Short mmCIF file of C-alpha atoms in Angstrom, two decimals:
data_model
loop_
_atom_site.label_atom_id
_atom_site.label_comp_id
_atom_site.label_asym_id
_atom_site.label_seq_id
_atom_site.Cartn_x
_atom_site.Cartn_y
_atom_site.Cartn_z
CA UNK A 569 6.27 4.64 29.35
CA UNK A 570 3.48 6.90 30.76
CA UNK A 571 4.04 10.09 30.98
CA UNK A 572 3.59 11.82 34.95
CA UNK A 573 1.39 14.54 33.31
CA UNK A 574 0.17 15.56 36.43
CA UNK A 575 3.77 16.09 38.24
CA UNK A 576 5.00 17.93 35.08
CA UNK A 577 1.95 20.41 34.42
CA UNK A 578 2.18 21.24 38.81
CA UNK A 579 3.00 24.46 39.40
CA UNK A 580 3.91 25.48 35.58
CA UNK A 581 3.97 29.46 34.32
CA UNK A 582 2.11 28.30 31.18
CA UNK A 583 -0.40 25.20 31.48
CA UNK A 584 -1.30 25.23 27.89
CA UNK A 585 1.97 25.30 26.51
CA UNK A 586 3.45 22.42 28.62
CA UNK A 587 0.36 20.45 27.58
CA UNK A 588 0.84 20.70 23.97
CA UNK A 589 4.45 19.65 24.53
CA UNK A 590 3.07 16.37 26.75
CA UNK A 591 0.74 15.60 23.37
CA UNK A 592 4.06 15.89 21.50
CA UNK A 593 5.88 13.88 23.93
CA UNK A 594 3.12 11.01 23.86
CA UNK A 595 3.19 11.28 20.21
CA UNK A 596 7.02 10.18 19.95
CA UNK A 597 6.92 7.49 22.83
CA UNK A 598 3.69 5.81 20.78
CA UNK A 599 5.02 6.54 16.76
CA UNK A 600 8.85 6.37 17.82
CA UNK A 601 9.19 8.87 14.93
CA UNK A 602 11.11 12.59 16.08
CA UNK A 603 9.11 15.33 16.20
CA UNK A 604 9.22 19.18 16.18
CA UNK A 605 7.04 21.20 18.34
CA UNK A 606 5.53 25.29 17.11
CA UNK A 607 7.80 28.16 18.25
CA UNK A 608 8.06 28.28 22.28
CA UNK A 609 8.99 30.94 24.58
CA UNK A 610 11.68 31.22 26.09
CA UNK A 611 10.06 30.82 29.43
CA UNK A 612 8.59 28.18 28.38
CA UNK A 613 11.57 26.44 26.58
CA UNK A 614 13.77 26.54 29.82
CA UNK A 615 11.15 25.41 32.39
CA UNK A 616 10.20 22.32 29.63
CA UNK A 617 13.96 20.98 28.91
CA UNK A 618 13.96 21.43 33.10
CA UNK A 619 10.88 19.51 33.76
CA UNK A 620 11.78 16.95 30.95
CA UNK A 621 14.99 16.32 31.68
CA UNK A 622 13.86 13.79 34.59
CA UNK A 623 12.35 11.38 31.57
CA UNK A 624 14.86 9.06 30.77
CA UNK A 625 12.94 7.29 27.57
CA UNK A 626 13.19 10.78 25.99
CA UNK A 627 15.36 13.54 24.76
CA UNK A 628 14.85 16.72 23.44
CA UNK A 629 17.06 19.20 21.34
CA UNK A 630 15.82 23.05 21.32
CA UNK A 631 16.67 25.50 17.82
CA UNK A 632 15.73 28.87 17.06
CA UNK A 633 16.83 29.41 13.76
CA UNK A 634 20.37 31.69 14.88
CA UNK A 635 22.41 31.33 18.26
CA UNK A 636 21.39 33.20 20.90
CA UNK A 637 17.54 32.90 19.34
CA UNK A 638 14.72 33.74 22.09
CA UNK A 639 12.03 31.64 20.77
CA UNK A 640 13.04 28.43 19.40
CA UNK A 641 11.25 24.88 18.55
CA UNK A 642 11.73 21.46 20.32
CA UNK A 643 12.69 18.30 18.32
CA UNK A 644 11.27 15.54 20.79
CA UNK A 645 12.98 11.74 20.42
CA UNK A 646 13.03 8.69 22.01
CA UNK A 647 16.27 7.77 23.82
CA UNK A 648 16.49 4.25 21.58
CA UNK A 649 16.47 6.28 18.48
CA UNK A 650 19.54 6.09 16.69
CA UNK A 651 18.27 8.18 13.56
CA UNK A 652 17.43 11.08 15.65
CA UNK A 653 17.72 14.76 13.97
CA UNK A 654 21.62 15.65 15.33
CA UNK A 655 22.36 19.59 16.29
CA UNK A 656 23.71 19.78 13.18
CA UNK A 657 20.38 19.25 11.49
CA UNK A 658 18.73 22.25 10.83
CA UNK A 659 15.35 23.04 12.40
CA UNK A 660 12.21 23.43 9.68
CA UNK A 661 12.46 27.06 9.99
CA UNK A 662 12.22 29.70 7.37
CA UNK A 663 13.30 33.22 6.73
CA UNK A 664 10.83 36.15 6.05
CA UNK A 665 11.58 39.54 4.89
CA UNK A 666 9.54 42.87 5.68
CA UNK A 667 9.41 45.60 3.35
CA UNK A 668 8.08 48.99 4.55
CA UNK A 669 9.27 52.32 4.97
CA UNK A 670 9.52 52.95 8.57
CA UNK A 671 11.70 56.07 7.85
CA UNK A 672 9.30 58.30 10.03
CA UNK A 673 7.26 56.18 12.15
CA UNK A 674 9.43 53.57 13.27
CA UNK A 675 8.06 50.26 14.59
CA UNK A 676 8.45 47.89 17.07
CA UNK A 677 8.89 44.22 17.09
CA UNK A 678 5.08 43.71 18.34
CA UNK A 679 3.71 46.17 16.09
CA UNK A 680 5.37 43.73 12.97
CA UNK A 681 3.86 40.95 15.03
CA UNK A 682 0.72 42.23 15.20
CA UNK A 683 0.63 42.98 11.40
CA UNK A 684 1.91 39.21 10.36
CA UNK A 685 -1.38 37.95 12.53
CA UNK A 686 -3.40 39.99 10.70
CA UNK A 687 -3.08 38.46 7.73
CA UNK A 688 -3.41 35.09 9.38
CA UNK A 689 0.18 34.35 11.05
CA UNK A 690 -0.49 32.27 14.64
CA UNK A 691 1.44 33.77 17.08
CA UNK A 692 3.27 29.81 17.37
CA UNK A 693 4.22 29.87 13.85
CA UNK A 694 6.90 33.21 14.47
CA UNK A 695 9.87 32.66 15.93
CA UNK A 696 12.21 36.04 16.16
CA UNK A 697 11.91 39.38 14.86
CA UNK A 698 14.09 41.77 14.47
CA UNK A 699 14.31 45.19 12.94
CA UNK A 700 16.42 46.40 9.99
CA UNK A 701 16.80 49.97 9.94
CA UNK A 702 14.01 51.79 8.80
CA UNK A 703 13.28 49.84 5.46
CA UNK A 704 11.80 46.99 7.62
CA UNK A 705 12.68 43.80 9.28
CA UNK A 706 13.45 40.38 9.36
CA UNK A 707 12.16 37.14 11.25
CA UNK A 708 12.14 33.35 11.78
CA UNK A 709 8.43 31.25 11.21
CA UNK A 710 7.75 27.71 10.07
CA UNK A 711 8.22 27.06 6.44
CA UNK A 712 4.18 26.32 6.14
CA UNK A 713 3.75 30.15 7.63
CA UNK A 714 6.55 31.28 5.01
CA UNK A 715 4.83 29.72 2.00
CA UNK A 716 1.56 31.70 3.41
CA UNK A 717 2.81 35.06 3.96
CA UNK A 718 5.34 35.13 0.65
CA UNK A 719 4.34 38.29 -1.43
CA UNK A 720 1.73 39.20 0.79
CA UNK A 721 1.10 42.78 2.08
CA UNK A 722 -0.28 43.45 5.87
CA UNK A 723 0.06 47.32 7.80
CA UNK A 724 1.46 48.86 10.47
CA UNK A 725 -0.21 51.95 11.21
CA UNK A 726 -0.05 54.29 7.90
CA UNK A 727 3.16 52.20 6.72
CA UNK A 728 2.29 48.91 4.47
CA UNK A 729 4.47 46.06 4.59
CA UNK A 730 5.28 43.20 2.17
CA UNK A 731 6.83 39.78 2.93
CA UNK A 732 9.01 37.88 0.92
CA UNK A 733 9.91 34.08 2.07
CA UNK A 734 13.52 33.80 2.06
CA UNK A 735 16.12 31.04 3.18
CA UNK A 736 17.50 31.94 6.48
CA UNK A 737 21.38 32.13 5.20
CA UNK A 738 19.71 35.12 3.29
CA UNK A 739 18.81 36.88 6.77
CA UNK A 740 21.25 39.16 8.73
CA UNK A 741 20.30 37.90 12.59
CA UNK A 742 21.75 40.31 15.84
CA UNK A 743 24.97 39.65 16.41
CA UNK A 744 25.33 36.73 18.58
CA UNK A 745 27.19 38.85 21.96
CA UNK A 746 30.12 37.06 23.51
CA UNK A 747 30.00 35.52 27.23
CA UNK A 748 31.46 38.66 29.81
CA UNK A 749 31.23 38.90 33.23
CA UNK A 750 31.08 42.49 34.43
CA UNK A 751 31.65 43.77 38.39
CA UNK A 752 30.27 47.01 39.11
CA UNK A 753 29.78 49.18 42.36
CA UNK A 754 26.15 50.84 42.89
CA UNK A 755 24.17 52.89 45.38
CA UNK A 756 21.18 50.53 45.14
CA UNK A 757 20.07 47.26 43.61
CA UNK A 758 17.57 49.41 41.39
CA UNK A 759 16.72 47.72 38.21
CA UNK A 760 17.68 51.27 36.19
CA UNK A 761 20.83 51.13 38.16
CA UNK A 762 22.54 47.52 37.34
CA UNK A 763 20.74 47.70 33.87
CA UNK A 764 22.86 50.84 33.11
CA UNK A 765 25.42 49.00 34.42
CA UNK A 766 25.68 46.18 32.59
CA UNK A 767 24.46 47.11 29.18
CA UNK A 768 26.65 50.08 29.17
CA UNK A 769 23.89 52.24 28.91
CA UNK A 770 23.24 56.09 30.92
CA UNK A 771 20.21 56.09 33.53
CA UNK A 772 18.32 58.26 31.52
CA UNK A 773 18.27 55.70 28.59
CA UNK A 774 17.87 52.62 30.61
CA UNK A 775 14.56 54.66 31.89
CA UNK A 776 13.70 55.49 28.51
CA UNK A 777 13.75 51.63 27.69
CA UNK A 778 11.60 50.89 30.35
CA UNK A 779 8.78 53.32 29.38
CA UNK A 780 9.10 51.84 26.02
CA UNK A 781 8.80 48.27 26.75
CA UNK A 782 11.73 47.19 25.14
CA UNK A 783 13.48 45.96 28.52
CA UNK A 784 11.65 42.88 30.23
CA UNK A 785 12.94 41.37 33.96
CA UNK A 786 12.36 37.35 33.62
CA UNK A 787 11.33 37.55 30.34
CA UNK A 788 8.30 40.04 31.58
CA UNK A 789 8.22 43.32 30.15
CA UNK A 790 9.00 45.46 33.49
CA UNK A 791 7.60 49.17 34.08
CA UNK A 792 9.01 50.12 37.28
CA UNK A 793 12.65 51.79 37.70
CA UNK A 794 12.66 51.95 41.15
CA UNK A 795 12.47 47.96 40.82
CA UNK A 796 15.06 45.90 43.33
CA UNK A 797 16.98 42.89 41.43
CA UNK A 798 18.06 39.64 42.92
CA UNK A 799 20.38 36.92 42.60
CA UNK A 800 19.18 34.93 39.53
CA UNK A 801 17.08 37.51 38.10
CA UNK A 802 17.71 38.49 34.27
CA UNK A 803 17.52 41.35 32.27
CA UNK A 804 16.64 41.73 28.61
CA UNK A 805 16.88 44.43 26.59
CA UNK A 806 15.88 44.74 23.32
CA UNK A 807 18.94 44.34 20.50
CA UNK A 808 21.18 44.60 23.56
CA UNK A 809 21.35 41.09 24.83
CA UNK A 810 20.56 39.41 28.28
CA UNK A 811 22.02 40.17 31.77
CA UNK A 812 22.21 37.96 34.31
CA UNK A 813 22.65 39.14 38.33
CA UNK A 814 24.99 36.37 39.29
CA UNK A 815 26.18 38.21 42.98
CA UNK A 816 25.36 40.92 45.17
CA UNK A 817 27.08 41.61 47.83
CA UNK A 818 27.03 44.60 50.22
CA UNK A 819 30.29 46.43 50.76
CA UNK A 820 31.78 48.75 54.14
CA UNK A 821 30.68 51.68 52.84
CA UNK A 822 26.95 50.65 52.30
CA UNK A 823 27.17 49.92 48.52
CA UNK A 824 26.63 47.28 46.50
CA UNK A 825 29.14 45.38 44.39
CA UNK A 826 27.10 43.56 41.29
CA UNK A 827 28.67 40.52 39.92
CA UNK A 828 26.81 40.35 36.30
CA UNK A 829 27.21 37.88 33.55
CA UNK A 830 26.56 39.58 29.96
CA UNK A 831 25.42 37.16 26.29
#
């Protein structure tokens, strides 16, 4: 089989990405041995399975290390395999702690990321992040990166951190949200508006999010409030989950009823 590079890279959010997935994908059709690919984006992720999904010859099989994981890696197979990894089969991912004391300058997930490549982590080798209170945090990166990192010491700001490589039963991941779908009535279709909506959050904070950078719209951090959502677009916040905008639909009065689904 030869792969339609052309037709699959058309048109793609990230070229370079999608091409090192096509050298995977030409690597299992010629070797017939299963492979994994680096950490991927979610973006990414989605818009791959999509775009793959047309080639018969192969499959593919996407784990992040915990349910509900944002960036995850591919296992690639061919379709004759029959000793293909199964769901069941763990992904070669690792755990890695973060030891600081954040207790008065607290940090976010890109500051932690930012520290890890400092001390040599590629940004494809990290899968989540997360923090833990404010004695650190946790994340997901290949078990090559964990051997690397383990007992080394990187900074964020004035705070130094230390990572320890850890099995990932020993990490504590977000909770993994349950499927709702919410209905809500709003003056507007105003990203700050169905955000506050459906993450249960007050105007105010949903703003505050924004200016911080911790809620994104498509997976792209967002800076506007006065932003209008759409049908199909999604929201994520940060440790809050992902909202979907499934309907909108306006009502007799001149409002808008929101038909959201929550995870």
């Amino acid at each position: 089989m030869i792969l339609p590079r052309q037709e699959l890279l058309k048109g793609c959010l990230d070229p370079q990405g999608m091409e090192a997935l096509l050298v995977q994908a030409d690597t299992v059709l010629r070797t017939w041995q299963p492979s994994w690919s680096a950490f991927v984006s979610a973006p990414l992720r989605e818009e791959a399975l999509h775009r793959f999904s047309t080639l018969t010859d192969l499959h593919w099989h996407a784990d992040g290390g915990h349910p509900g994981a944002e960036r995850q890696r591919l296992c690639c197979w061919r379709s004759e395999d029959h000793h293909h990894p199964t769901p069941s089969q763990a992904a070669p991912i690792h755990g890695l702690l973060l030891h600081g004391n954040f207790l008065f300058d607290a940090p976010s997930p890109t500051d932690l990321r930012q520290a890890l490549e400092a001390i040599d982590a590629q940004p494809e080798q990290l899968g989540d992040l997360w923090i833990r209170g404010d004695r650190g945090a946790q994340a997901l990166c290949t078990p090559e990166l964990a051997v690397n990192l383990d007992g080394r010491s990187s900074r964020v700001r004035e705070v130094e951190i230390t990572c320890e490589a850890v099995a990932v039963a020993q990490l504590q991941p977000p909770a993994h949200r349950l499927t709702r779908r919410l209905n809500s009535i709003e003056a507007s279709c105003r990203i700050d508006a169905i955000a506050s909506a459906g993450f249960g959050l007050s105007r105010a904070k949903v703003v505050n999010q924004i200016k911080q950078g911790h809620l994104r719209l498509n997976w792209e951090p967002v800076r506007q409030t006065s932003r209008e959502l759409v049908v199909g677009d999604r929201l994520q916040l940060q440790g809050r989950g992902t909202l979907k905008v499934l309907a909108l639909e306006m009502t007799k009065r001149q409002r808008w009823r929101v038909e959201m689904l929550r995870h």
